[in-house]
């Protein structure tokens, strides 16, 4: 068990280092960052002066080492557009995205997983057909469109919810549902497949032969066995929620890091973009680590592995 | 005396084909009755039909099962749940697949009592001990993957018998096990049948297993019972050509080394291709025109010995 955790931690550390490195070189590959920053019509001398001031005239290897050193002190640099430390800009937006991602995840879990279980247990009936229509909708409606539809219906026509912005918990509802819809569909489909597969196994018949009802057999045996593939997609979907937040936050004027990413790209504020990319990657790695640890909590066979 | 279990004229359909047709037998308390046949002859479906745990695709349109004289077909699913595990239970071919890999051994055995392990712990320990599991206090909290196949089958037997049911259906309980373990499990079943008076229906394709443990045999072929009677009588003198060929196919110690093993020519017809008349006629050395036209019914050819063959008297 200790070795299992140690190995997963080492893998996470290696992945982190690779991400940091790749982000640095990809950003530099896209051209001279100085050119992104200067106003149109700047003279060659002005560009050279800025390049020197920002250190972009140093050899790449020197820049890379400097970048690693800065990161080691959690120094993400100064935003050239907002004239403020990058970490402060990102940190001020982070709680909003956390709240949105959490809302979307909760919505997706509490609707998607029960829907998947119901589709498997009552397969071939009306329940399954109704739920698969819902899943198909969640999976196929693009968020920029469903978001606007929700705003028109629940905000403009019915006045149930605020149309946009971040004004208390009510304004979190629509963006969470819109952002969580795709994850809901993914959870429902994965849960359905996984539960269906487990329902066909001998241990289910054996449990029923001991006098358990179908429901009791599902709750006591099937769900835990079906959980492993679902846990995997849940972790992957959280990463996708952060990616999806870019569009949803823009549609709903939600001041999170998705909206910040969009604004920073348009403003060519590349250190902020770089910080967001790094942050989202770190979240991905942390989630993968959490998934591996969750497996061992669920499955004694993994716990037993050295 | 009322039999512990009686199956009457059972017919099971998949699509339009009768994969089990007119199957009936009775088992007395403490008796081991073997239901023997090739794979696909309907013996395992018969077992699931007795427990009323048939897969969705299979439909029972005739016949009923009586447990100690009570007709089970009138019970609701809710009432049937009180029968399963308490009055009648089942063990399976692959013990490791029949145990939930993520639940402890003890929790699964306790399910047979209907109480959680916390309350049933003493009973579970005693039952694990009774089925011959060494160090039950340690095993009770282990997971199936930590146990061997033979031990898993002992756990299954413990979970099936802990509530003292009158009937145990054992569906190929030794097929997936090593030969030495096989013998131990058969001994265990035999002993429990005698000590507890449990009626056992043993499903198998192995005539060797039948000879080892069964008091009586029903030989099934293509969804029907071909022959039934006392094990000793059937092994001494089979009255159905299929049984005779099955027995001839058993390797013997007196066989010349490297000689060819006896085989039954041809294969079991698919349910959609069942012929009219005797279903074995296509592979039978004694078949004639009547066999291909008229279905032979089970008839008594000696005391307690029934055969569904027009030529039962001619079988050698």
XYZ file of C-alpha atoms in Angstrom, chain A residues 123 202-203 205-213 220-221 224-225 298-301 303-304, chain B residues 51 53 56 77 81 84-86 92 97-103 108 111 143 145 156 159:
44
model
C -33.564 -1.657 -19.137
C -22.765 -14.766 -11.181
C -22.415 -13.059 -7.819
C -27.550 -14.433 -9.110
C -25.814 -15.946 -6.079
C -26.848 -13.026 -3.868
C -30.430 -13.369 -5.079
C -30.278 -17.124 -4.453
C -29.556 -16.202 -0.811
C -32.840 -14.334 -0.717
C -31.712 -10.780 -1.519
C -34.088 -8.686 -3.601
C -24.952 -4.096 -1.557
C -22.902 -5.605 -4.357
C -19.361 -0.848 -5.555
C -18.205 -3.130 -8.352
C -12.865 0.790 -3.232
C -11.063 -2.369 -4.250
C -9.258 -4.549 -1.719
C -7.356 -6.249 -4.559
C -5.023 -2.310 -1.674
C -3.351 -5.726 -1.439
C -34.962 -21.116 -7.877
C -33.985 -17.016 -11.185
C -35.009 -12.591 -18.958
C -41.622 -12.530 -6.034
C -37.442 -14.167 -1.633
C -34.592 -18.478 -1.422
C -31.746 -18.915 1.005
C -34.074 -19.997 3.851
C -22.546 -22.303 -8.634
C -17.243 -15.539 -9.853
C -20.207 -16.309 -7.584
C -18.706 -14.278 -4.742
C -18.702 -10.486 -4.849
C -14.984 -9.588 -5.079
C -15.479 -6.417 -3.025
C -17.356 -7.936 -0.066
C -21.633 -12.757 2.117
C -26.498 -12.662 3.920
C -11.922 -11.103 0.526
C -9.350 -13.068 -3.940
C -20.461 -20.625 -1.096
C -23.581 -19.139 2.604
